[in-house]
XYZ file of C-alpha atoms in Angstrom:
294
model
C -18.150 -72.449 -34.089
C -15.803 -74.298 -31.792
C -15.066 -77.780 -33.001
C -14.483 -80.584 -30.488
C -10.908 -81.814 -30.782
C -10.100 -83.907 -27.691
C -7.033 -83.409 -25.543
C -5.304 -86.498 -26.959
C -5.198 -84.885 -30.424
C -3.868 -81.611 -29.041
C -1.307 -83.519 -26.971
C -0.046 -85.358 -30.031
C 0.390 -82.247 -32.161
C 1.891 -80.269 -29.283
C 4.515 -83.008 -28.856
C 5.285 -82.898 -32.570
C 5.750 -79.144 -32.467
C 7.834 -79.230 -29.288
C 10.098 -81.844 -30.823
C 10.531 -79.756 -33.961
C 8.798 -82.510 -35.892
C 12.111 -84.337 -36.081
C 12.110 -88.072 -36.559
C 9.128 -90.358 -36.828
C 5.825 -89.606 -35.179
C 4.530 -91.992 -32.562
C 2.711 -94.762 -34.428
C -0.879 -95.319 -33.309
C -0.079 -98.846 -32.121
C 2.736 -97.739 -29.788
C 0.571 -97.580 -26.693
C -0.833 -101.046 -27.313
C 2.678 -102.428 -27.725
C 3.863 -100.823 -24.512
C 6.464 -98.830 -26.449
C 5.906 -95.749 -24.325
C 4.495 -94.940 -20.910
C 3.167 -91.616 -22.225
C -0.346 -91.165 -23.622
C -0.639 -92.138 -27.286
C -0.146 -89.202 -29.606
C -3.374 -88.480 -31.499
C -4.269 -92.142 -31.398
C -6.020 -93.260 -34.546
C -9.255 -95.161 -33.854
C -9.871 -98.630 -35.186
C -10.830 -98.391 -38.868
C -14.425 -99.456 -38.282
C -14.984 -97.430 -35.092
C -16.543 -93.952 -35.444
C -13.895 -91.313 -34.809
C -14.648 -89.815 -31.390
C -12.556 -86.703 -32.111
C -15.356 -85.471 -34.384
C -18.650 -83.827 -33.452
C -21.274 -86.485 -32.649
C -23.251 -85.771 -35.827
C -20.091 -85.975 -37.965
C -18.535 -89.164 -36.591
C -17.408 -91.578 -39.285
C -15.008 -94.553 -39.073
C -11.526 -93.892 -40.408
C -11.995 -96.505 -43.122
C -14.830 -94.405 -44.571
C -13.267 -91.022 -43.902
C -9.756 -90.805 -45.336
C -6.732 -92.415 -46.894
C -3.417 -91.122 -45.596
C -0.112 -89.908 -47.016
C 2.739 -87.714 -45.825
C 2.381 -83.928 -45.764
C 5.967 -82.750 -45.920
C 5.189 -79.112 -46.751
C 2.850 -78.608 -43.806
C 5.214 -80.442 -41.488
C 8.063 -78.188 -42.646
C 5.995 -75.075 -41.873
C 5.195 -76.393 -38.400
C 8.832 -77.270 -37.796
C 9.821 -73.717 -38.707
C 7.106 -72.336 -36.380
C 5.599 -70.198 -39.094
C 2.092 -69.672 -40.394
C 0.557 -72.437 -42.476
C -0.946 -71.129 -45.714
C -3.777 -73.195 -47.180
C -5.368 -72.703 -50.582
C -8.901 -74.094 -50.779
C -10.296 -74.698 -54.262
C -13.285 -76.505 -55.715
C -16.924 -75.494 -56.035
C -17.570 -75.997 -52.313
C -15.072 -73.242 -51.541
C -17.041 -70.843 -53.695
C -20.530 -71.989 -52.789
C -23.497 -70.335 -51.132
C -25.268 -70.903 -47.823
C -23.680 -73.598 -45.686
C -20.949 -74.131 -48.280
C -19.831 -70.509 -47.941
C -18.906 -71.124 -44.288
C -16.685 -74.116 -45.057
C -13.365 -72.240 -45.561
C -13.893 -70.270 -42.327
C -14.684 -73.435 -40.387
C -11.697 -75.189 -41.934
C -9.378 -72.401 -40.789
C -10.876 -72.511 -37.281
C -10.609 -76.297 -37.064
C -6.993 -76.319 -38.228
C -5.973 -73.593 -35.775
C -7.593 -75.565 -32.956
C -5.560 -78.600 -33.981
C -2.235 -76.728 -34.232
C -1.611 -74.938 -30.913
C 0.129 -71.561 -31.195
C 0.251 -71.761 -35.001
C -1.523 -69.343 -37.322
C -3.401 -70.984 -40.180
C -4.541 -68.856 -43.112
C -7.094 -70.435 -45.450
C -7.498 -68.633 -48.767
C -10.655 -69.701 -50.584
C -10.528 -69.450 -54.373
C -13.321 -71.776 -55.388
C -15.537 -71.090 -58.381
C -19.047 -72.493 -58.411
C -19.526 -75.045 -61.180
C -15.829 -75.177 -62.108
C -14.481 -78.419 -63.576
C -11.019 -79.805 -62.820
C -9.407 -78.621 -66.056
C -10.491 -75.028 -65.423
C -9.174 -75.125 -61.860
C -5.868 -76.512 -63.099
C -5.471 -73.570 -65.471
C -6.059 -71.070 -62.643
C -3.894 -72.888 -60.125
C -0.591 -71.750 -61.571
C -1.427 -68.088 -60.979
C -2.942 -68.784 -57.566
C 0.101 -70.710 -56.369
C 2.438 -67.935 -57.502
C 0.320 -65.354 -55.681
C -0.472 -67.180 -52.432
C 2.557 -69.488 -52.085
C 0.567 -72.082 -50.098
C 1.990 -74.888 -48.020
C -1.125 -76.959 -48.728
C -3.836 -77.108 -51.382
C -7.191 -78.646 -50.395
C -9.048 -79.527 -53.580
C -12.658 -80.674 -53.535
C -12.993 -82.150 -56.999
C -15.097 -84.310 -59.280
C -18.745 -83.422 -58.678
C -19.008 -80.804 -61.417
C -17.024 -82.909 -63.879
C -19.340 -85.862 -63.330
C -22.487 -83.743 -63.647
C -21.101 -82.105 -66.804
C -20.399 -85.598 -68.210
C -16.713 -84.839 -68.772
C -14.777 -87.822 -70.131
C -13.584 -89.810 -67.102
C -10.165 -90.648 -68.530
C -9.531 -87.038 -69.548
C -10.570 -85.917 -66.051
C -8.260 -88.422 -64.357
C -5.329 -87.421 -66.587
C -5.876 -83.716 -65.897
C -6.189 -84.341 -62.150
C -3.027 -86.464 -62.055
C -1.037 -83.892 -64.046
C -2.164 -81.078 -61.746
C -1.335 -83.051 -58.599
C 2.115 -83.755 -60.040
C 2.623 -80.059 -60.816
C 1.604 -78.998 -57.294
C 3.889 -81.581 -55.666
C 6.788 -80.619 -57.942
C 6.711 -77.178 -56.318
C 7.056 -78.637 -52.808
C 3.402 -78.010 -51.991
C 1.196 -80.578 -50.272
C -2.248 -81.435 -51.584
C -5.289 -83.079 -50.023
C -8.046 -84.233 -52.366
C -11.712 -84.353 -51.380
C -13.916 -86.551 -53.532
C -17.558 -85.825 -54.567
C -20.586 -85.513 -52.358
C -23.089 -88.349 -51.938
C -26.801 -88.497 -52.568
C -28.927 -91.626 -52.901
C -29.733 -90.817 -56.536
C -26.115 -90.095 -57.530
C -24.988 -93.318 -55.847
C -26.995 -95.175 -58.517
C -25.277 -93.320 -61.366
C -22.457 -95.498 -62.723
C -20.847 -92.523 -64.463
C -20.720 -90.561 -61.193
C -19.293 -93.587 -59.396
C -16.520 -93.799 -61.999
C -15.357 -90.325 -60.981
C -15.249 -91.306 -57.308
C -13.105 -94.316 -58.194
C -10.881 -92.274 -60.521
C -10.080 -89.800 -57.730
C -9.280 -92.650 -55.338
C -6.922 -94.115 -57.930
C -5.086 -90.821 -58.525
C -4.731 -90.216 -54.782
C -3.296 -93.693 -54.258
C -0.889 -93.515 -57.204
C 0.318 -89.998 -56.370
C 0.422 -90.750 -52.622
C -1.658 -87.805 -51.466
C -4.255 -87.831 -48.677
C -7.857 -88.230 -49.750
C -10.978 -87.270 -47.810
C -13.617 -89.856 -48.699
C -16.500 -87.417 -48.734
C -18.722 -89.732 -50.772
C -18.319 -92.621 -48.326
C -18.502 -90.375 -45.263
C -21.792 -88.827 -46.367
C -23.178 -92.239 -47.297
C -22.253 -93.482 -43.814
C -23.906 -90.481 -42.155
C -27.040 -90.994 -44.263
C -27.188 -94.626 -43.166
C -26.521 -93.733 -39.533
C -29.526 -91.417 -39.536
C -31.905 -94.284 -40.330
C -33.894 -95.331 -37.342
C -33.977 -91.764 -36.039
C -35.238 -89.118 -38.420
C -35.207 -89.680 -42.174
C -32.528 -87.502 -43.766
C -33.654 -85.603 -46.829
C -31.206 -84.698 -49.550
C -31.175 -81.096 -48.331
C -30.476 -82.066 -44.721
C -27.725 -84.451 -45.802
C -26.070 -81.789 -47.979
C -26.190 -79.282 -45.124
C -24.688 -81.832 -42.728
C -22.026 -82.684 -45.291
C -20.958 -79.045 -45.532
C -20.904 -78.638 -41.752
C -18.856 -81.792 -41.232
C -16.448 -81.371 -44.134
C -14.158 -78.932 -42.293
C -13.826 -81.445 -39.463
C -13.273 -84.332 -41.851
C -10.584 -82.480 -43.832
C -8.876 -81.367 -40.615
C -8.876 -84.917 -39.264
C -7.320 -86.274 -42.468
C -4.606 -83.605 -42.301
C -3.952 -84.199 -38.597
C -3.596 -87.954 -38.920
C -1.524 -87.663 -42.103
C 0.934 -85.443 -40.208
C 1.469 -88.334 -37.809
C 2.702 -90.584 -40.591
C 6.319 -91.568 -39.817
C 9.087 -89.859 -41.783
C 10.705 -93.022 -43.052
C 11.634 -94.105 -46.540
C 10.287 -97.210 -48.155
C 6.735 -98.512 -48.044
C 4.211 -95.836 -47.012
C 2.336 -96.370 -43.748
C -0.947 -98.192 -44.342
C -4.158 -96.220 -44.624
C -7.719 -97.428 -44.106
C -8.751 -99.044 -47.383
C -11.228 -96.810 -49.250
C -14.616 -98.227 -50.052
C -15.373 -97.705 -53.715
C -18.562 -95.943 -54.702
C -20.164 -99.179 -55.817
C -17.779 -101.682 -54.205
C -16.278 -102.403 -57.605
C -12.849 -102.172 -59.186
C -11.840 -98.999 -61.052
C -13.083 -98.823 -64.611
C -16.197 -100.935 -63.955
C -18.681 -98.637 -64.641
C -17.334 -85.667 -56.297
C -18.643 -80.879 -53.944
């Protein structure tokens, strides 16, 4: 399925590739400041405006879609004009039905975003796997695949299995550190949303724990919980969205959402010091961590 990535996004990534990805990317505010007479490179929408680069049914504001961080491994692969190898893990990557199509759609979406670059997505998800089990397998998978990027959808199974939240967060943080220590980028994807799970304080704690690890380890995070909650709310006033319909939509949109987070993270400037600001994540229950993820 062709995914709608507008010309401004393609222009921005083409410029990055043509320039060898040297120096800082054009900041999204450059056009507004009159810093360049060229079109803005992959201009990032206002945080509360639905992202028009996504399919109409998948459009979510940036503030409810991602938090950003640098992706040095992917940028290095693009600079060297070689294939980008992506390892997709998490239960979604090993699911059935609509979930089974997610890795294929992710590969298609990424190749559409990176002109003239081959993207290989290797799916190694295991249905029902918790974070600790994935961490144990990761070492062998990384040695075998040698990915530039790991996309890890994490937290849902741990929450449903009632794994200790602190033990989960510690295992996740250790695994992220291990992946980064090998020069590999990682993008986290937090748990899926349903109206019933949104009322579960224990489940919400996992969403917050993942946000905290992503912020502390400075890795991009796809706010799947918030994005699906937004899409569920946006459907009100049209047709009521059942849990099944919302899950199906979440699977169909996730490839676009992950691709958008990767694309915009690649446009983060390569400067030292304070990281570029990201849209502030909305916590699962609008509460601080510790007040109390497919």
